[in-house]
Short mmCIF file of N, CA and C in Angstrom, two decimals:
data_model
loop_
_atom_site.label_atom_id
_atom_site.label_comp_id
_atom_site.label_asym_id
_atom_site.label_seq_id
_atom_site.Cartn_x
_atom_site.Cartn_y
_atom_site.Cartn_z
N GLN A 13 8.21 3.88 116.70
CA GLN A 13 6.88 3.78 116.64
C GLN A 13 6.38 2.66 116.98
N VAL A 14 5.10 2.19 117.85
CA VAL A 14 4.87 0.86 118.30
C VAL A 14 3.71 0.89 117.28
N GLN A 15 3.44 -0.47 117.02
CA GLN A 15 2.35 -0.77 116.27
C GLN A 15 1.81 -2.41 116.61
N LEU A 16 0.54 -2.35 116.45
CA LEU A 16 -0.31 -3.43 116.49
C LEU A 16 -1.01 -4.22 115.15
N VAL A 17 -0.46 -4.81 114.49
CA VAL A 17 -1.01 -5.41 113.61
C VAL A 17 -1.66 -6.88 113.50
N GLU A 18 -3.16 -6.80 113.35
CA GLU A 18 -4.07 -7.99 113.01
C GLU A 18 -4.01 -8.47 111.98
N SER A 19 -4.11 -10.13 111.97
CA SER A 19 -4.37 -10.73 110.52
C SER A 19 -5.27 -11.99 110.90
N GLY A 20 -5.59 -12.57 110.28
CA GLY A 20 -6.28 -14.17 109.75
C GLY A 20 -7.92 -13.73 109.98
N GLY A 21 -8.27 -12.51 109.90
CA GLY A 21 -9.82 -12.32 109.68
C GLY A 21 -10.17 -13.16 108.33
N GLY A 22 -11.79 -12.94 107.88
CA GLY A 22 -12.15 -13.63 106.85
C GLY A 22 -13.87 -14.26 106.91
N LEU A 23 -13.77 -14.79 105.88
CA LEU A 23 -15.38 -14.95 105.72
C LEU A 23 -15.37 -17.07 105.86
N VAL A 24 -16.07 -17.18 106.78
CA VAL A 24 -16.28 -18.47 107.56
C VAL A 24 -17.70 -18.83 107.41
N GLN A 25 -18.04 -20.48 107.09
CA GLN A 25 -19.27 -20.60 107.48
C GLN A 25 -19.81 -20.65 109.35
N PRO A 26 -20.65 -20.91 109.44
CA PRO A 26 -21.36 -21.12 111.00
C PRO A 26 -21.11 -22.46 111.39
N GLY A 27 -20.38 -22.53 112.57
CA GLY A 27 -20.06 -23.77 112.98
C GLY A 27 -18.37 -24.28 112.31
N GLY A 28 -17.57 -22.68 111.65
CA GLY A 28 -16.06 -23.16 111.51
C GLY A 28 -15.13 -22.74 112.65
N SER A 29 -14.31 -22.01 111.90
CA SER A 29 -13.33 -21.67 113.06
C SER A 29 -12.16 -20.73 112.16
N LEU A 30 -11.82 -19.61 112.91
CA LEU A 30 -10.75 -18.64 112.64
C LEU A 30 -9.88 -18.67 113.80
N ARG A 31 -8.47 -18.29 113.25
CA ARG A 31 -7.50 -18.14 114.50
C ARG A 31 -6.56 -16.88 114.00
N LEU A 32 -6.95 -15.94 114.93
CA LEU A 32 -6.48 -14.27 114.66
C LEU A 32 -5.27 -14.51 115.54
N SER A 33 -4.00 -13.31 114.77
CA SER A 33 -3.08 -13.23 115.16
C SER A 33 -2.96 -11.71 115.51
N CYS A 34 -2.16 -11.02 116.41
CA CYS A 34 -1.94 -9.68 116.74
C CYS A 34 -0.58 -9.40 117.07
N ALA A 35 0.41 -8.89 115.98
CA ALA A 35 2.19 -8.96 116.31
C ALA A 35 2.14 -7.46 116.44
N ALA A 36 2.87 -7.50 117.82
CA ALA A 36 3.45 -6.09 118.05
C ALA A 36 5.02 -6.20 117.61
N SER A 37 5.11 -4.82 117.17
CA SER A 37 6.44 -4.34 116.45
C SER A 37 6.81 -2.86 117.03
N GLY A 38 7.92 -2.34 116.80
CA GLY A 38 8.62 -1.15 117.52
C GLY A 38 9.27 -1.14 118.35
N SER A 39 9.36 -0.27 119.09
CA SER A 39 10.32 0.14 120.57
C SER A 39 9.37 0.08 121.58
N PHE A 40 9.49 -0.99 122.40
CA PHE A 40 8.95 -0.96 123.52
C PHE A 40 9.66 -1.70 124.51
N PHE A 41 9.53 -1.84 125.52
CA PHE A 41 10.02 -2.56 126.91
C PHE A 41 9.50 -3.77 127.31
N THR A 42 8.25 -3.48 127.51
CA THR A 42 7.51 -4.60 127.92
C THR A 42 5.80 -4.53 126.96
N VAL A 43 5.34 -5.65 127.02
CA VAL A 43 4.20 -5.90 126.31
C VAL A 43 3.67 -6.36 127.82
N ASN A 44 2.36 -6.07 127.88
CA ASN A 44 2.07 -6.24 129.67
C ASN A 44 0.45 -6.96 128.78
N THR A 45 -0.59 -6.68 129.74
CA THR A 45 -1.99 -7.13 129.31
C THR A 45 -2.57 -6.80 127.94
N MET A 46 -2.83 -8.09 127.46
CA MET A 46 -3.26 -7.45 125.85
C MET A 46 -5.05 -8.50 125.46
N GLY A 47 -5.55 -7.76 124.78
CA GLY A 47 -6.96 -8.44 124.78
C GLY A 47 -7.49 -8.05 123.43
N TRP A 48 -8.63 -8.63 123.14
CA TRP A 48 -9.37 -8.63 121.86
C TRP A 48 -10.95 -7.82 122.35
N TYR A 49 -10.96 -7.07 121.22
CA TYR A 49 -12.26 -6.16 121.18
C TYR A 49 -12.80 -6.52 119.78
N ARG A 50 -14.47 -6.57 120.00
CA ARG A 50 -15.11 -6.42 118.39
C ARG A 50 -16.07 -5.47 118.46
N GLN A 51 -16.49 -5.12 117.14
CA GLN A 51 -17.95 -4.31 116.97
C GLN A 51 -18.05 -4.38 115.78
N GLY A 52 -19.53 -5.47 115.85
CA GLY A 52 -20.27 -5.61 115.13
C GLY A 52 -21.05 -4.56 113.90
N PRO A 53 -21.56 -4.26 113.26
CA PRO A 53 -22.47 -3.56 112.26
C PRO A 53 -23.18 -2.65 113.13
N GLY A 54 -23.54 -1.61 113.29
CA GLY A 54 -24.23 -0.81 114.00
C GLY A 54 -24.55 -0.79 115.61
N LYS A 55 -23.15 -1.78 116.26
CA LYS A 55 -23.08 -1.65 117.57
C LYS A 55 -21.96 -1.19 118.20
N GLN A 56 -21.87 -1.08 119.42
CA GLN A 56 -20.67 -0.44 120.08
C GLN A 56 -19.42 -1.31 120.08
N ARG A 57 -18.14 -1.09 120.60
CA ARG A 57 -17.14 -2.30 120.69
C ARG A 57 -17.39 -2.47 121.86
N GLU A 58 -17.13 -4.08 121.83
CA GLU A 58 -17.25 -5.01 123.15
C GLU A 58 -16.14 -5.61 123.62
N TRP A 59 -15.73 -5.97 124.76
CA TRP A 59 -14.42 -6.64 124.95
C TRP A 59 -15.02 -8.42 124.37
N VAL A 60 -13.89 -9.08 124.44
CA VAL A 60 -13.85 -10.35 123.83
C VAL A 60 -13.21 -11.30 124.92
N ALA A 61 -11.90 -10.87 125.02
CA ALA A 61 -11.11 -11.84 125.83
C ALA A 61 -9.85 -10.92 126.13
N SER A 62 -9.14 -11.63 127.36
CA SER A 62 -7.95 -10.70 127.45
C SER A 62 -6.82 -11.59 127.98
N ILE A 63 -5.63 -11.48 128.49
CA ILE A 63 -4.68 -12.18 128.91
C ILE A 63 -3.51 -11.42 129.26
N ARG A 64 -3.23 -11.88 130.42
CA ARG A 64 -2.30 -10.90 131.40
C ARG A 64 -0.36 -11.86 130.64
N SER A 65 0.66 -11.34 130.91
CA SER A 65 1.54 -11.75 130.37
C SER A 65 2.51 -12.99 130.95
N GLY A 66 1.32 -13.35 132.35
CA GLY A 66 1.61 -14.72 132.72
C GLY A 66 1.06 -15.63 132.07
N GLY A 67 -0.35 -15.25 131.39
CA GLY A 67 -1.16 -16.35 130.72
C GLY A 67 -2.36 -16.34 130.97
N SER A 68 -2.95 -15.96 132.05
CA SER A 68 -4.04 -16.31 132.78
C SER A 68 -4.73 -15.25 131.83
N THR A 69 -6.46 -15.69 131.72
CA THR A 69 -7.23 -15.15 130.87
C THR A 69 -8.39 -14.76 131.65
N ASN A 70 -9.29 -14.14 130.45
CA ASN A 70 -10.89 -13.98 131.27
C ASN A 70 -11.47 -13.93 129.63
N TYR A 71 -12.67 -14.32 129.96
CA TYR A 71 -13.37 -13.94 128.54
C TYR A 71 -14.77 -13.57 128.65
N ALA A 72 -15.47 -13.05 127.64
CA ALA A 72 -16.59 -12.28 128.18
C ALA A 72 -17.82 -13.53 127.72
N ASP A 73 -19.06 -13.72 128.46
CA ASP A 73 -19.80 -14.50 128.72
C ASP A 73 -20.32 -15.40 127.06
N SER A 74 -20.08 -14.24 126.07
CA SER A 74 -20.72 -14.87 124.81
C SER A 74 -19.82 -15.45 124.03
N VAL A 75 -18.31 -15.49 124.60
CA VAL A 75 -17.68 -16.29 123.67
C VAL A 75 -16.95 -17.21 124.52
N LYS A 76 -17.09 -17.33 125.70
CA LYS A 76 -16.81 -18.70 126.76
C LYS A 76 -16.96 -19.91 126.20
N GLY A 77 -15.91 -20.78 126.27
CA GLY A 77 -16.45 -21.82 125.61
C GLY A 77 -16.04 -22.27 124.52
N ARG A 78 -15.78 -21.11 123.39
CA ARG A 78 -15.84 -21.07 121.89
C ARG A 78 -14.55 -20.65 121.56
N PHE A 79 -13.82 -19.47 122.43
CA PHE A 79 -13.15 -18.68 121.88
C PHE A 79 -11.59 -19.14 122.89
N THR A 80 -10.41 -18.70 122.38
CA THR A 80 -9.55 -19.30 123.26
C THR A 80 -8.33 -17.88 123.28
N ALA A 81 -7.97 -17.50 124.24
CA ALA A 81 -6.73 -16.45 123.42
C ALA A 81 -5.75 -16.86 124.35
N SER A 82 -4.23 -16.57 123.44
CA SER A 82 -3.20 -17.31 124.17
C SER A 82 -1.96 -16.28 123.52
N ARG A 83 -0.74 -16.21 124.15
CA ARG A 83 -0.19 -15.55 123.76
C ARG A 83 1.76 -15.93 123.33
N ASP A 84 2.33 -15.84 122.28
CA ASP A 84 3.81 -16.19 122.40
C ASP A 84 4.61 -14.88 122.70
N ASN A 85 5.06 -14.70 124.11
CA ASN A 85 5.90 -13.64 124.35
C ASN A 85 6.85 -13.68 124.02
N ALA A 86 7.67 -14.48 123.87
CA ALA A 86 8.90 -14.35 122.44
C ALA A 86 8.75 -13.84 121.28
N LYS A 87 7.74 -13.70 120.80
CA LYS A 87 7.40 -13.29 119.42
C LYS A 87 6.24 -12.31 119.84
N ASN A 88 6.44 -11.21 120.77
CA ASN A 88 5.25 -10.43 121.17
C ASN A 88 4.22 -10.20 119.99
N THR A 89 3.25 -11.61 120.42
CA THR A 89 2.44 -11.93 119.27
C THR A 89 0.83 -12.48 120.18
N LEU A 90 -0.03 -11.86 119.94
CA LEU A 90 -1.36 -12.63 120.78
C LEU A 90 -1.83 -13.28 119.71
N TYR A 91 -2.72 -14.13 120.54
CA TYR A 91 -3.82 -15.25 119.24
C TYR A 91 -5.20 -15.46 120.06
N LEU A 92 -6.02 -15.51 118.88
CA LEU A 92 -7.50 -15.66 119.38
C LEU A 92 -7.91 -16.86 118.35
N GLN A 93 -7.80 -17.87 119.25
CA GLN A 93 -8.68 -19.58 118.39
C GLN A 93 -10.34 -19.37 118.46
N MET A 94 -10.69 -18.94 117.38
CA MET A 94 -12.42 -18.90 117.46
C MET A 94 -13.16 -20.26 117.22
N ASN A 95 -13.57 -20.81 117.37
CA ASN A 95 -14.27 -22.24 117.17
C ASN A 95 -15.98 -22.03 117.30
N SER A 96 -16.67 -23.06 116.90
CA SER A 96 -17.98 -22.86 116.42
C SER A 96 -18.32 -21.60 116.37
N LEU A 97 -18.00 -20.88 115.39
CA LEU A 97 -18.73 -19.21 115.13
C LEU A 97 -19.98 -19.37 114.67
N GLN A 98 -20.81 -18.39 115.19
CA GLN A 98 -21.84 -18.00 114.69
C GLN A 98 -21.99 -16.77 113.98
N PRO A 99 -23.05 -16.54 113.70
CA PRO A 99 -23.48 -15.25 112.71
C PRO A 99 -23.18 -14.11 113.64
N GLU A 100 -23.39 -14.26 114.77
CA GLU A 100 -23.39 -13.19 115.78
C GLU A 100 -22.34 -12.77 116.41
N ASP A 101 -21.24 -13.24 116.03
CA ASP A 101 -19.48 -13.22 115.96
C ASP A 101 -19.28 -12.06 114.98
N THR A 102 -19.89 -11.83 113.69
CA THR A 102 -19.51 -11.29 112.61
C THR A 102 -19.20 -9.74 113.39
N ALA A 103 -18.18 -9.15 112.81
CA ALA A 103 -17.80 -8.14 113.68
C ALA A 103 -16.02 -8.13 112.98
N VAL A 104 -15.45 -6.84 113.48
CA VAL A 104 -14.19 -5.94 113.24
C VAL A 104 -13.76 -6.29 114.63
N TYR A 105 -12.79 -7.55 114.23
CA TYR A 105 -12.02 -7.71 115.79
C TYR A 105 -10.44 -6.73 116.02
N TYR A 106 -10.27 -6.38 117.02
CA TYR A 106 -9.37 -5.14 117.35
C TYR A 106 -8.56 -5.75 118.41
N CYS A 107 -7.15 -5.96 118.65
CA CYS A 107 -6.36 -6.13 119.17
C CYS A 107 -5.90 -4.91 120.31
N ARG A 108 -5.87 -4.95 121.75
CA ARG A 108 -5.44 -4.08 122.66
C ARG A 108 -4.44 -4.66 123.29
N ALA A 109 -3.67 -3.96 123.49
CA ALA A 109 -2.13 -3.96 124.48
C ALA A 109 -1.85 -3.06 125.33
N TRP A 110 -1.38 -3.59 126.73
CA TRP A 110 -1.11 -2.13 127.17
C TRP A 110 0.91 -2.37 127.30
N MET A 111 1.49 -1.91 126.83
CA MET A 111 2.89 -1.61 127.10
C MET A 111 3.73 -0.79 127.69
N GLN A 112 5.04 -0.81 127.96
CA GLN A 112 5.87 0.19 128.45
C GLN A 112 6.64 0.67 127.50
N ARG A 113 6.91 1.33 126.94
CA ARG A 113 8.36 2.29 126.09
C ARG A 113 9.47 1.54 126.83
N SER A 114 9.47 1.91 127.80
CA SER A 114 10.84 1.82 128.53
C SER A 114 10.74 1.30 130.09
N ALA A 115 11.46 1.21 130.96
CA ALA A 115 11.43 0.58 132.25
C ALA A 115 10.98 1.72 133.52
N TRP A 116 11.18 3.20 132.95
CA TRP A 116 10.74 3.82 133.68
C TRP A 116 9.36 4.27 133.27
N SER A 117 9.35 4.19 132.44
CA SER A 117 7.55 5.07 131.37
C SER A 117 6.44 4.11 132.21
N ALA A 118 5.09 4.74 132.02
CA ALA A 118 3.98 4.44 132.52
C ALA A 118 3.41 3.85 131.56
N GLN A 119 2.43 2.78 131.69
CA GLN A 119 1.98 1.94 130.60
C GLN A 119 1.32 2.82 129.63
N SER A 120 1.08 2.57 128.53
CA SER A 120 0.10 3.32 127.51
C SER A 120 -0.49 2.05 126.82
N GLU A 121 -1.63 2.68 126.08
CA GLU A 121 -2.34 2.03 125.55
C GLU A 121 -2.49 2.14 124.34
N TYR A 122 -2.59 0.85 123.06
CA TYR A 122 -2.06 1.00 121.68
C TYR A 122 -3.17 -0.06 121.11
N TRP A 123 -3.72 0.12 120.25
CA TRP A 123 -4.81 -0.46 119.40
C TRP A 123 -4.06 -0.70 117.97
N GLY A 124 -4.86 -2.09 117.53
CA GLY A 124 -4.73 -2.59 116.22
C GLY A 124 -5.98 -1.95 115.41
N ARG A 125 -5.82 -1.79 113.93
CA ARG A 125 -6.65 -1.34 112.96
C ARG A 125 -7.70 -2.12 112.94
N GLY A 126 -7.59 -3.55 113.37
CA GLY A 126 -8.72 -4.46 113.39
C GLY A 126 -8.38 -5.11 112.06
N THR A 127 -9.15 -6.33 112.20
CA THR A 127 -9.43 -7.43 110.87
C THR A 127 -11.10 -7.68 110.86
N GLN A 128 -11.25 -7.88 109.50
CA GLN A 128 -12.66 -8.28 109.46
C GLN A 128 -13.30 -9.75 109.52
N VAL A 129 -13.92 -10.00 110.61
CA VAL A 129 -14.31 -11.56 110.30
C VAL A 129 -15.78 -11.55 110.23
N THR A 130 -16.12 -12.53 108.96
CA THR A 130 -17.35 -12.38 109.03
C THR A 130 -17.97 -13.69 108.72
N VAL A 131 -18.87 -14.38 109.37
CA VAL A 131 -19.86 -15.44 109.84
C VAL A 131 -20.71 -16.01 108.78
N SER A 132 -20.83 -16.28 107.79
CA SER A 132 -22.39 -16.53 106.96
C SER A 132 -22.38 -18.00 106.04
N SER A 133 -23.42 -17.88 106.19
CA SER A 133 -23.74 -19.33 104.74
C SER A 133 -23.84 -18.97 103.58
#
């Protein structure tokens, strides 16, 4: 069974920082592109950032310059460093990963269950 588990969420004041983690566990051959999504209250889920296995990244305009995605392939862990947080960043943050169960399998999509980030004074 493959699982993605997010951690690091919490309550932070405007202008503060948080670092989210997403650890992949279980039986799999490779972890390919990973990404972060978020869903605020009453809003649709939106893409935040993505990072390929080689380390190249892409960001939504709303977080560009403030958030940084990274990964430790040896630990199968994805990170999101969030700086200069604002109330509009309040959301449940979800980890997404494309993985192969074996060398002969097609990629499959996996999601974590989310971690709450609340930005409030």
